[in-house]
Short mmCIF file of C-alpha atoms in Angstrom, two decimals:
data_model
loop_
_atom_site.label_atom_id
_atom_site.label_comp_id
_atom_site.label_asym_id
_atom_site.label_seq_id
_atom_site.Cartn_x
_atom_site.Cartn_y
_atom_site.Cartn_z
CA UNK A 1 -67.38 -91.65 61.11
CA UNK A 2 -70.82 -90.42 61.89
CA UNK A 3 -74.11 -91.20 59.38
CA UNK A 4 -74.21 -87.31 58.57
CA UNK A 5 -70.31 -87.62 56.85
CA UNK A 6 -71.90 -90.42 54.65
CA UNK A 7 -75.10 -88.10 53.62
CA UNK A 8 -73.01 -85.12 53.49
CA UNK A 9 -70.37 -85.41 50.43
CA UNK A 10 -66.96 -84.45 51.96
CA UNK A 11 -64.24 -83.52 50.06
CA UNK A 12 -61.98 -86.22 52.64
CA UNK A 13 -60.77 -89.12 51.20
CA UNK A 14 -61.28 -92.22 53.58
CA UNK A 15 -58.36 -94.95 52.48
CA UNK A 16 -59.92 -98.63 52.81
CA UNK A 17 -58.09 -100.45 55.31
CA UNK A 18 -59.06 -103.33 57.52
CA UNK A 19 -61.83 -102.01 58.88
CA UNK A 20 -63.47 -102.69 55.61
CA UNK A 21 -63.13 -106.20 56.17
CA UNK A 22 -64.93 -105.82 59.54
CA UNK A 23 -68.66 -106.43 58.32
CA UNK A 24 -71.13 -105.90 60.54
CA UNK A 25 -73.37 -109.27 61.18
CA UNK A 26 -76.52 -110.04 58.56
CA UNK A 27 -78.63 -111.60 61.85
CA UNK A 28 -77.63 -113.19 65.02
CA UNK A 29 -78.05 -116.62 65.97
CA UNK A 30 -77.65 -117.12 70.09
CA UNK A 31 -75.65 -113.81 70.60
CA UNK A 32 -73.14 -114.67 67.51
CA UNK A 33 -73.62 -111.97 65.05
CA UNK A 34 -73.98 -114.66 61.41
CA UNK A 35 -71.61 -112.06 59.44
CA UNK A 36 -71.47 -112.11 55.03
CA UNK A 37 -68.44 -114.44 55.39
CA UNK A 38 -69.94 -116.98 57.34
CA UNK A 39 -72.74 -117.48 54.95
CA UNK A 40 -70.61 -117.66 51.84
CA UNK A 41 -68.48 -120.06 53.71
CA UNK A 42 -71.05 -121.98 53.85
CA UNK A 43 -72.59 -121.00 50.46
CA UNK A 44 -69.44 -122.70 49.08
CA UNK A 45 -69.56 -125.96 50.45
CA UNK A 46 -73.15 -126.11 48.67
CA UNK A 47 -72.04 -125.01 45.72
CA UNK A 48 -69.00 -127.65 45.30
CA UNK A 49 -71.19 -130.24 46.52
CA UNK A 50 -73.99 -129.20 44.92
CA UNK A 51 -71.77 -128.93 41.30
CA UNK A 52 -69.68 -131.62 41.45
CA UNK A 53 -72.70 -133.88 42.35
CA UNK A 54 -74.77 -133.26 39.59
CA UNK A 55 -71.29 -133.84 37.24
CA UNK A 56 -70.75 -136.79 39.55
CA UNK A 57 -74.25 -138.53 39.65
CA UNK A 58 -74.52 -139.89 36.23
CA UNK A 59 -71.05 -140.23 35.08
CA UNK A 60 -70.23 -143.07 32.63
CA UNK A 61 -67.72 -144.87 30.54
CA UNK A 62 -68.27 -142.08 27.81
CA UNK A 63 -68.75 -138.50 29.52
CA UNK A 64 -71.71 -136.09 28.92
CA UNK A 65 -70.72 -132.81 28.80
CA UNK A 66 -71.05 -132.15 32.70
CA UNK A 67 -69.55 -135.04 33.32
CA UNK A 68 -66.38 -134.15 31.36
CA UNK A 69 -66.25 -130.27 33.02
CA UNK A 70 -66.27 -131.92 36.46
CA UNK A 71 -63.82 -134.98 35.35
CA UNK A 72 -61.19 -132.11 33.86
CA UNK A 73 -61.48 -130.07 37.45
CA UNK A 74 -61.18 -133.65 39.23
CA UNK A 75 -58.11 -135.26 36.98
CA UNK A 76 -56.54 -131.51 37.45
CA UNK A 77 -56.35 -132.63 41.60
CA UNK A 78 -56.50 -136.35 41.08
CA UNK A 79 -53.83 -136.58 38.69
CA UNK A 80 -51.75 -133.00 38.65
CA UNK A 81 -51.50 -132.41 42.35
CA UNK A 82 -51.89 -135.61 44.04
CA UNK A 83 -50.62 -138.64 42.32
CA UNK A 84 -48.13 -136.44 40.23
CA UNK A 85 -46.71 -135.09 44.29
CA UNK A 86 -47.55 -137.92 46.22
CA UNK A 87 -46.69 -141.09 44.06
CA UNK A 88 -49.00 -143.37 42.22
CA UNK A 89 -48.98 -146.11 45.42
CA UNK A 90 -50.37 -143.54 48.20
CA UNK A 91 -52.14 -140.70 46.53
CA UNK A 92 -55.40 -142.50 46.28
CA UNK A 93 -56.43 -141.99 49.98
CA UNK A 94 -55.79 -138.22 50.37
CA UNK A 95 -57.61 -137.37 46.73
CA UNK A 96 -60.84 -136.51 48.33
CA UNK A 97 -59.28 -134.20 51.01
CA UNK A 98 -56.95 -132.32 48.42
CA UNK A 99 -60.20 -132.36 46.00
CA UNK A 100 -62.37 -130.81 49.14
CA UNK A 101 -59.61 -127.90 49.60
CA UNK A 102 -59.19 -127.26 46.45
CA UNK A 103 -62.74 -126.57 45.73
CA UNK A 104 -63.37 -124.81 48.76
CA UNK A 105 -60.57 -122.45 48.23
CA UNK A 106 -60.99 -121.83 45.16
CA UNK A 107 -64.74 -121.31 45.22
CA UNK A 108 -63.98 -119.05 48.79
CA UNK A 109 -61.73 -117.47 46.65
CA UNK A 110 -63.56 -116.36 43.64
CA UNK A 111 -66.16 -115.06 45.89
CA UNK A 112 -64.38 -112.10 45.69
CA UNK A 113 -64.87 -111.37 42.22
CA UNK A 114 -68.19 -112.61 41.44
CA UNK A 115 -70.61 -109.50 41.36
CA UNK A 116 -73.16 -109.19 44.56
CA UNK A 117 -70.81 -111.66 46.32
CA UNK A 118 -67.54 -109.72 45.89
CA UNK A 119 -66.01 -110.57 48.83
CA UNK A 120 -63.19 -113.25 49.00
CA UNK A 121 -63.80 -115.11 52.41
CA UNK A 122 -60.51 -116.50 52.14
CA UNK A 123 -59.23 -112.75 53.34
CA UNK A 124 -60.41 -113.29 56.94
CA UNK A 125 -57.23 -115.44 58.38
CA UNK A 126 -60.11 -117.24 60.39
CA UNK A 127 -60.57 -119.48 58.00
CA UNK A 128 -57.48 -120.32 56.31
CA UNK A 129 -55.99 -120.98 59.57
CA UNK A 130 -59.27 -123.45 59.78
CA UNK A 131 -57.25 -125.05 56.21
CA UNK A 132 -53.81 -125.01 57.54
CA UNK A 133 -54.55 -126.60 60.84
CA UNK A 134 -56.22 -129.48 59.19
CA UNK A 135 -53.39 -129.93 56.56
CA UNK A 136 -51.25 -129.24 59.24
CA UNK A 137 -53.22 -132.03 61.37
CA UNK A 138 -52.76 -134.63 58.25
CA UNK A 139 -49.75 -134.61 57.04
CA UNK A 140 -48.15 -134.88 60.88
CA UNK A 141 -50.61 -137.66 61.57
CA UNK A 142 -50.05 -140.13 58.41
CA UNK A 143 -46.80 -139.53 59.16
CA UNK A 144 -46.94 -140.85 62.55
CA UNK A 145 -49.13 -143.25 61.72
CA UNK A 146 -46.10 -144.67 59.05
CA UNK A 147 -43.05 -144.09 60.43
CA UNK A 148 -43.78 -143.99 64.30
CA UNK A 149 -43.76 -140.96 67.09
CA UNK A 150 -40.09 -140.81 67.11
CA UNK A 151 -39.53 -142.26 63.46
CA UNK A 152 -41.25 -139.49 62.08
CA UNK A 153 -39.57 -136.95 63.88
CA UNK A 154 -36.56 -138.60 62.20
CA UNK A 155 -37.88 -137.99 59.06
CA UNK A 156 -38.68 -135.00 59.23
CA UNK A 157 -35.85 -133.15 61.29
CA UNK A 158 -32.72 -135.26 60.04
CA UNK A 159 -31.83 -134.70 56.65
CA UNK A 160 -31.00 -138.06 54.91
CA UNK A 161 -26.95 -138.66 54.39
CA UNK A 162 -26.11 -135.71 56.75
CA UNK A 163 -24.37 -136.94 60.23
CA UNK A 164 -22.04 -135.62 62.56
CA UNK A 165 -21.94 -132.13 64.71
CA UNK A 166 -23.80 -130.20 61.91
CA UNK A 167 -27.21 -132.14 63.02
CA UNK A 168 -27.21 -129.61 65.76
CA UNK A 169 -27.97 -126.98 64.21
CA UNK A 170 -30.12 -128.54 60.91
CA UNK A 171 -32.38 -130.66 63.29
CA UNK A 172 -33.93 -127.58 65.20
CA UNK A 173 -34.21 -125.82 61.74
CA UNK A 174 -35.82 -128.53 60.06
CA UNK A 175 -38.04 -129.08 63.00
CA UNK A 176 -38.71 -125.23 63.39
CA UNK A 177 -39.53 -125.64 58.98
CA UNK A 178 -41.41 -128.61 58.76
CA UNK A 179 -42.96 -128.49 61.78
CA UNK A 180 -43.62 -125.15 63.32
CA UNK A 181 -43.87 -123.17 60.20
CA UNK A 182 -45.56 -124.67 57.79
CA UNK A 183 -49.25 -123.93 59.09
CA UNK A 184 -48.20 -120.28 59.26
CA UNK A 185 -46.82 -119.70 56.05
CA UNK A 186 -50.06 -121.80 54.64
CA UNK A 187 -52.78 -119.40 56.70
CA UNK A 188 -50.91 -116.43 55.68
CA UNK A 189 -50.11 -116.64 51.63
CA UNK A 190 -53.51 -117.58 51.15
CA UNK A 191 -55.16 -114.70 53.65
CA UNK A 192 -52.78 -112.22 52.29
CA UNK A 193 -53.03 -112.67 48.82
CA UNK A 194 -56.65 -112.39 49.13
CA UNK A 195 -56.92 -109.25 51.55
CA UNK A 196 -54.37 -107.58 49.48
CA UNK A 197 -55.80 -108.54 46.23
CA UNK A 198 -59.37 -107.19 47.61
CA UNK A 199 -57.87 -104.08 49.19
CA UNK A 200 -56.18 -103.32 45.75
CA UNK A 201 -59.70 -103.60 43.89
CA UNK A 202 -61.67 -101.41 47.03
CA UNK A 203 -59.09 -99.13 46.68
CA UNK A 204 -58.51 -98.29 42.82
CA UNK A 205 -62.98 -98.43 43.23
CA UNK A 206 -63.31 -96.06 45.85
CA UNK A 207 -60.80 -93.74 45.14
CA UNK A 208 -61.99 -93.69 41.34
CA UNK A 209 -65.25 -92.88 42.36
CA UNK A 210 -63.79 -90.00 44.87
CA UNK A 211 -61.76 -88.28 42.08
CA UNK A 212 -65.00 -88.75 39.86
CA UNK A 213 -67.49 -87.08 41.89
CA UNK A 214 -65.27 -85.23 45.05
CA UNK A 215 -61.90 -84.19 43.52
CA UNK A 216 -61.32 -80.53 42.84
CA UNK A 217 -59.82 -79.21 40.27
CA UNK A 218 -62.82 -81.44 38.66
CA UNK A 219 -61.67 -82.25 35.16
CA UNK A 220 -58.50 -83.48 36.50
CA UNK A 221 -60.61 -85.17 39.21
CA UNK A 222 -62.33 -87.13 35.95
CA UNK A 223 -59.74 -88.03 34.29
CA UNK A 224 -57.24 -89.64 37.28
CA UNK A 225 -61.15 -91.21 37.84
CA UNK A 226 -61.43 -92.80 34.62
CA UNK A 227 -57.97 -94.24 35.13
CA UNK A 228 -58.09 -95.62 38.10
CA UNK A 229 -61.39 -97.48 37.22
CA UNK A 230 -59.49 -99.07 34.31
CA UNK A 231 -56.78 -100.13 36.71
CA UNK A 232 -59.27 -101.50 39.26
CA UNK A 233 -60.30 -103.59 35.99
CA UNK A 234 -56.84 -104.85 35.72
CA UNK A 235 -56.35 -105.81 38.94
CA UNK A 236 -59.63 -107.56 39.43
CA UNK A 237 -58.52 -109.64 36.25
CA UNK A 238 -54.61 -109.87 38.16
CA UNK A 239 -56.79 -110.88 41.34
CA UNK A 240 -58.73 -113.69 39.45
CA UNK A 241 -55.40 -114.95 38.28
CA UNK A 242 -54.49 -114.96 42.11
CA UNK A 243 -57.54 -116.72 43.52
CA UNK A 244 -56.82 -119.78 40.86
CA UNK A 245 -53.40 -119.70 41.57
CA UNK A 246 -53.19 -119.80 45.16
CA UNK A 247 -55.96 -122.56 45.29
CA UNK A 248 -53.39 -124.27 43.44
CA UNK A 249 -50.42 -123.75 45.71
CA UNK A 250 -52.70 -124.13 48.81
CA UNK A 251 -53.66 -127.54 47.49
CA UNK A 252 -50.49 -128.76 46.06
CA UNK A 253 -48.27 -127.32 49.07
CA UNK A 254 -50.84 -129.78 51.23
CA UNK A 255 -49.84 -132.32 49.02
CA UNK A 256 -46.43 -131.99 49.30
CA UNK A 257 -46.19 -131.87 52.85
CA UNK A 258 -48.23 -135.21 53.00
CA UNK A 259 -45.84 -136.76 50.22
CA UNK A 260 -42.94 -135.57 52.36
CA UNK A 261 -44.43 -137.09 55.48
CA UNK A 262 -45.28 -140.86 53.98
CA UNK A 263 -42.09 -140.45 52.00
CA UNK A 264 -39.81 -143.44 52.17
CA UNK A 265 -36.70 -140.73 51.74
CA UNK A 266 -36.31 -137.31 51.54
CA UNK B 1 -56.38 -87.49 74.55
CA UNK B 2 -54.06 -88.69 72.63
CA UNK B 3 -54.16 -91.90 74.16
CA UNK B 4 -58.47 -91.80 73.70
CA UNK B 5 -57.77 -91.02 70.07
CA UNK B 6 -55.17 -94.52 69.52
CA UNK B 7 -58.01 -96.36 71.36
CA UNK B 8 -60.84 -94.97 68.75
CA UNK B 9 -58.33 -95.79 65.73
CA UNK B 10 -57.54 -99.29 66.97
CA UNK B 11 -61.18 -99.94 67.71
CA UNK B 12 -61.83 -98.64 64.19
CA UNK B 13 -58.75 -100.87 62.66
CA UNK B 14 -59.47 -104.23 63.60
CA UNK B 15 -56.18 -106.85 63.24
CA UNK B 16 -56.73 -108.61 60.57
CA UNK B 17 -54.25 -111.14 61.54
CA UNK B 18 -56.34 -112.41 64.47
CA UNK B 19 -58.19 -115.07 63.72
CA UNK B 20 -61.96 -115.51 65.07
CA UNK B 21 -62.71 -118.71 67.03
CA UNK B 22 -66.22 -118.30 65.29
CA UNK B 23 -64.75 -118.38 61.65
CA UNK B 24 -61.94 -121.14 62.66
CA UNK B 25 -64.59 -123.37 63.71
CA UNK B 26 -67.35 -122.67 61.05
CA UNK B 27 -64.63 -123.29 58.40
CA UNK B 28 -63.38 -127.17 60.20
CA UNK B 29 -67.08 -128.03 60.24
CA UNK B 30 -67.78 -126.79 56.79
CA UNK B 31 -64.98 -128.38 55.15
CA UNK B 32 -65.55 -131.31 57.62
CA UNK B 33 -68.95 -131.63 56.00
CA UNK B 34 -67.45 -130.96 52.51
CA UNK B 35 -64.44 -133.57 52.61
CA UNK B 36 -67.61 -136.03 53.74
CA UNK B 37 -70.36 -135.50 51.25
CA UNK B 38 -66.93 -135.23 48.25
CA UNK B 39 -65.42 -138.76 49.72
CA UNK B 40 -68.03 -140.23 50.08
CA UNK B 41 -70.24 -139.54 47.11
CA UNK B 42 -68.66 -137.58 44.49
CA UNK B 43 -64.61 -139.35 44.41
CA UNK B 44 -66.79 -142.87 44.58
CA UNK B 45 -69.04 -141.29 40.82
CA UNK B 46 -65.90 -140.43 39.38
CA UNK B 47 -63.32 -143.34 40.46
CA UNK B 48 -66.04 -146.01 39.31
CA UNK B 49 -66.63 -144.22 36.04
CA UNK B 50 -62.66 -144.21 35.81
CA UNK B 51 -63.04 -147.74 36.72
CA UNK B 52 -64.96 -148.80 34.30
CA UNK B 53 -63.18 -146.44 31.68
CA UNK B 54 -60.10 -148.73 32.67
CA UNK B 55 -62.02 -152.02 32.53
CA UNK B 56 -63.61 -151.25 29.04
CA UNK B 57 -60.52 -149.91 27.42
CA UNK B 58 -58.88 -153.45 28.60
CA UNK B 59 -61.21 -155.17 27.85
CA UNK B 60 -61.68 -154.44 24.35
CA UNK B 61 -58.05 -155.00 23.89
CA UNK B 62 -58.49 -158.44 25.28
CA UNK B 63 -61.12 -159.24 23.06
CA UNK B 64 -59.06 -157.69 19.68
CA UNK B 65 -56.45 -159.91 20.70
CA UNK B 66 -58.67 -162.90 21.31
CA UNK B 67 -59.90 -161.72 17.76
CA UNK B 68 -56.61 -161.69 16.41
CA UNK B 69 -55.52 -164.94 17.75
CA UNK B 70 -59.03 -166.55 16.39
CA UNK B 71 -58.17 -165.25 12.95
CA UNK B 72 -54.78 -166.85 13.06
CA UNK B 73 -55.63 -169.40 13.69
CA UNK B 74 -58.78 -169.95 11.19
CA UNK B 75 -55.92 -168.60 8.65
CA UNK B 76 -53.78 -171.20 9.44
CA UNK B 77 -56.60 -173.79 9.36
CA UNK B 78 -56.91 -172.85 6.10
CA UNK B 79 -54.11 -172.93 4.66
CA UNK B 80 -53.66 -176.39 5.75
CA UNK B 81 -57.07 -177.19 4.52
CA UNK B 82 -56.05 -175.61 0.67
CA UNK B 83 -52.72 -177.73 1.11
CA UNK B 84 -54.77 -180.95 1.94
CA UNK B 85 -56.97 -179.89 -1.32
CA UNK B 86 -53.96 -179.59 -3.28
CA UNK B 87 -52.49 -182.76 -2.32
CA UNK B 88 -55.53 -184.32 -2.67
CA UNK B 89 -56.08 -182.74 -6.44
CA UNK B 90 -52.41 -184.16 -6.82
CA UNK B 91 -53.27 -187.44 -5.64
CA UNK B 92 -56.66 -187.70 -7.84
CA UNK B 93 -54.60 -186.12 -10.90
CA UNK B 94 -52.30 -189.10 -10.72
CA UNK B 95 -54.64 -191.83 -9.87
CA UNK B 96 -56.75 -190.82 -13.26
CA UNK B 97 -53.12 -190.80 -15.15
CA UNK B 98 -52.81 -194.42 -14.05
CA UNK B 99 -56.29 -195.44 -14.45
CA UNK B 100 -56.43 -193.79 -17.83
CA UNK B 101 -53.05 -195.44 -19.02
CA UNK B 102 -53.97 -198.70 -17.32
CA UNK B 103 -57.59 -198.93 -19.46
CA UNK B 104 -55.83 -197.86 -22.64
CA UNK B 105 -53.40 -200.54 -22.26
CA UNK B 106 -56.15 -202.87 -21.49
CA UNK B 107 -58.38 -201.68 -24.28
CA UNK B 108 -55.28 -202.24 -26.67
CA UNK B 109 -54.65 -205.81 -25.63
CA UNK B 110 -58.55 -206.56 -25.74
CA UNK B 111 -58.70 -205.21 -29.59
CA UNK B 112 -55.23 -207.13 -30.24
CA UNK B 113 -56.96 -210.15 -29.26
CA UNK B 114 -60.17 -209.64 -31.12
CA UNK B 115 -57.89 -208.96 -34.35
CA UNK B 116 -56.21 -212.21 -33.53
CA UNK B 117 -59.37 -213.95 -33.10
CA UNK B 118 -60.72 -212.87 -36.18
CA UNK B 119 -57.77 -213.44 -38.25
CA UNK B 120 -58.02 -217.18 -36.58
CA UNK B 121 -61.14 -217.61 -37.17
CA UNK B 122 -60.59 -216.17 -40.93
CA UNK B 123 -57.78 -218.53 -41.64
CA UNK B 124 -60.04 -221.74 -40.06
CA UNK B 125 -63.14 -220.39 -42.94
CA UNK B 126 -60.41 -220.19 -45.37
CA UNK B 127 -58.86 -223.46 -44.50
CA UNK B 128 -62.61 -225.32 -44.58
CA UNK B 129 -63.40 -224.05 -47.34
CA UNK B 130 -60.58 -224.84 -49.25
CA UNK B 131 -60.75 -228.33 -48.24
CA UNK B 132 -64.30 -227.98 -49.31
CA UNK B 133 -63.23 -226.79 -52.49
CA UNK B 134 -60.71 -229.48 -52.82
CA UNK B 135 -63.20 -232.32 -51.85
CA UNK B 136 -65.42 -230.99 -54.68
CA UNK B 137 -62.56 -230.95 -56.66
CA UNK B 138 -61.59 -234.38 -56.30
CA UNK B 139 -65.11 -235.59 -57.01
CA UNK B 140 -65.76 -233.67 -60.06
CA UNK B 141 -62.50 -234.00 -61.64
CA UNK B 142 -62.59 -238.04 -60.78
CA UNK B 143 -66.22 -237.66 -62.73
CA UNK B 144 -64.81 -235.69 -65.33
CA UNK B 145 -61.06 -238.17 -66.30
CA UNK B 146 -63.67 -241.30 -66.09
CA UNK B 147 -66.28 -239.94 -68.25
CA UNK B 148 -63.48 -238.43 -70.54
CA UNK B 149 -61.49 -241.52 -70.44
CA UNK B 150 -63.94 -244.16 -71.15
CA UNK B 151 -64.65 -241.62 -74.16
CA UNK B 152 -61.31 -242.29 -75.62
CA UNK B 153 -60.55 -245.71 -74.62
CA UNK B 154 -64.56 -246.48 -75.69
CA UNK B 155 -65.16 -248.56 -72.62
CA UNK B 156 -67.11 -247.32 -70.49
CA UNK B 157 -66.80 -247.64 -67.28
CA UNK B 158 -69.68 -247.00 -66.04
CA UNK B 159 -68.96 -249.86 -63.71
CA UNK B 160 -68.91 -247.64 -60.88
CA UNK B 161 -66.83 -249.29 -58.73
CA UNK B 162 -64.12 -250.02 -60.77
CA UNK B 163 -63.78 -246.65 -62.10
CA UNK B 164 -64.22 -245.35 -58.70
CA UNK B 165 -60.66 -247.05 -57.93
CA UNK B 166 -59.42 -246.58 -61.19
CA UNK B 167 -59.72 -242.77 -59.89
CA UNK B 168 -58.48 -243.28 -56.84
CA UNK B 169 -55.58 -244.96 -58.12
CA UNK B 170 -54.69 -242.20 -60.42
CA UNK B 171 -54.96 -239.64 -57.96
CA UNK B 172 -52.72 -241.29 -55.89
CA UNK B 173 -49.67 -241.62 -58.31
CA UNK B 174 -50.57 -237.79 -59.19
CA UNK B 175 -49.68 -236.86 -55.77
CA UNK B 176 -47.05 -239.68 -55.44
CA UNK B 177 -45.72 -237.60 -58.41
CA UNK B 178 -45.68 -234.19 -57.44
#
């Protein structure tokens, strides 16, 4: 694609793929082009710190209003996710990591739908794979650290109340699904909801704005235009629906896998 | 060319599914920095202001029951107190019924007595003077037989000692007589 196709109006239609996830670096630092992502990655982390500080700093036996916004988006981790999935006796201990990936998802996430920003960081796999290894890292290590190397591989790969030849084949699958697979699945909902949900909203944008101005016969041009405009409305609202909800499961699926790892039982 | 052209497409079509060592790093150190500043500042605000939630809520239930309890137990107090009154009131009630019956009876006895004194002493005035009245009597009627008698018989007896036992004499068979 040459600069003179993007003066020139074509009447081709260029479908948004990947490549529109490929931004091109805002400065360098040593050699490393510093690309959009990178910056709201790090925009994020400010801005839960920076929020949930100032609801944090004063709180008190009675709640200002601050206070009581940050206390409802705190209880919703402290309470729903991680002493609701992990038990009341070991959930304490692993509120502030499920707390920190909740609000960096979920912040990451909504990045994507916030005007200027609009661009959900969460869709480069870079840094949910970042997320998965680390839950990934946690939930094998406080397992090892409870029930021992080998115990824990016990735990995890030998169903309870199951003996006898059928252990050979449910211990390599349970290995292969606790062990092996969960990072995976983790990286990937949460990348490909957000690519998809991104490419769905670049898509119903640019192709509205194609038929608007490009299409020919022109009023027909206008009016598929108009509609796909209003469906790139829905979806961005579908989308925003998404980014909550798979903050959620990212954050509650950690949990679980952490609950099932200190678990006394299956 | 054909081969040139898949090059220039997958050059232009980046995987997406390749992850960038850049952006996998960037994101453990940011959220390394994040899970440090949230644990160790913002969990702390919120679990002490829970804390304290807790502790107040608790405590004010201790001190309503403490409240409670004190009220029972200054109820009780005094009831026993208005009991002990009552009794008491009871015991006072009684103590005037006896005193009271105890100062009528005495008062009765005391005025029984004074009528019996004065009734003695009545009779004893009565009794004097009627021997009074009959040691008059004696005199003057002795005076009066001599004087009348020595009228009819014409001697007088003036001779006082004579008639004196003359009198006496009389008298004497008079009561001899009756």
């Amino acid at each position: 694609m040459s600069s003179l196709s993007v003066v020139v109006p074509t009447e081709e239609f260029n479908t948004p793929g990947p490549a529109d996830f490929k931004l091109p670096g805002v400065f360098d630092i040593a050699g490393e082009a510093v690309t959009k992502p990178m910056l709201l990655v790090i925009l994020s982390a400010v801005i839960a710190f920076g929020l949930f500080y100032a609801m944090s700093r004063r709180a008190a036996v009675v709640p200002g209003r601050l206070q009581f916004a940050g206390e409802s988006v705190y209880d919703f981790v402290r309470n729903t996710i991680a002493r609701d999935t992990i038990g009341s006796h070991d959930y304490a201990k692993f509120v502030p990591l499920l707390f920190t990936i909740f609000l960096f998802v979920l912040i990451n996430n909504f990045f994507g739908i916030i005007p200027l920003i609009q661009f959900p960081t969460m869709s480069h796999i870079g840094y949910t794979t970042a997320l998965a290894g680390i839950t990934w890292v946690v939930y094998n290590a406080v397992g090892i650290a409870k029930h021992g190397f080998f115990g824990y591989l016990k735990h995890q790969t030998v169903p309870a109340g199951i003996s006898g030849p059928i252990l050979l084949a449910l211990v390599p699958l349970e290995f292969f699904s606790n062990i092996i697979v969960r990072p995976f699945t983790l990286a990937l909902r949460l990348f490909a909801t957000m690519f998809a949900g991104h490419l769905l909203v670049i898509l119903f944008s640019l192709g509205g704005e194609y038929l608007l101005l490009h299409y020919s016969p022109h009023p027909v041009g206008i009016g598929a235009g108009v509609i796909s405009f209003v469906l790139a409305v829905g979806v961005s609202f579908l989308d925003m629906l998404i980014m909550f909800l798979q903050a959620y499961v990212f954050t509650l699926l950690s949990a679980m896998y952490i609950s099932g790892a200190v678990s006394d039982e299956h | 060319m054909i081969k040139t052209v898949v090059l220039a497409a997958a050059e232009e079509e980046p995987n997406p599914l390749i992850p960038h060592a850049a952006e996998i790093i960037l994101g453990l150190v940011v959220v390394a920095v994040l899970y440090y500043l949230i644990s160790k500042i913002v969990v702390p605000n919120f679990e002490k202001a829970y804390a304290e939630r807790t502790t107040a809520i608790e405590g004010g239930l201790k001190a309503a029951e403490t409240k409670q309890a004190e009220a029972d137990a200054k109820l009780a107090d005094l009831e026993a107190q208005l009991a002990d009154a009552r009794h008491e009131a009871a015991r006072i009630r009684e103590e005037a019924r006896e005193q009271g019956a105890a100062i009528v009876a005495e008062m009765r006895e005391q005025a029984q007595s004074e009528a019996s004194r004065i009734v003695e002493h009545g009779k004893a005035q009565i009794e004097a003077e009627r021997q009074q009245a009959v040691t008059s009597l004696r005199a003057e009627v002795g005076t009066l037989a001599t004087s009348l008698a020595g009228r009819i018989v014409g001697e007088s007896l003036d001779d006082d000692q004579r008639s004196a036992r003359v009198v006496e004499r009389f008298l004497s068979e008079l009561e001899g007589a009756g």
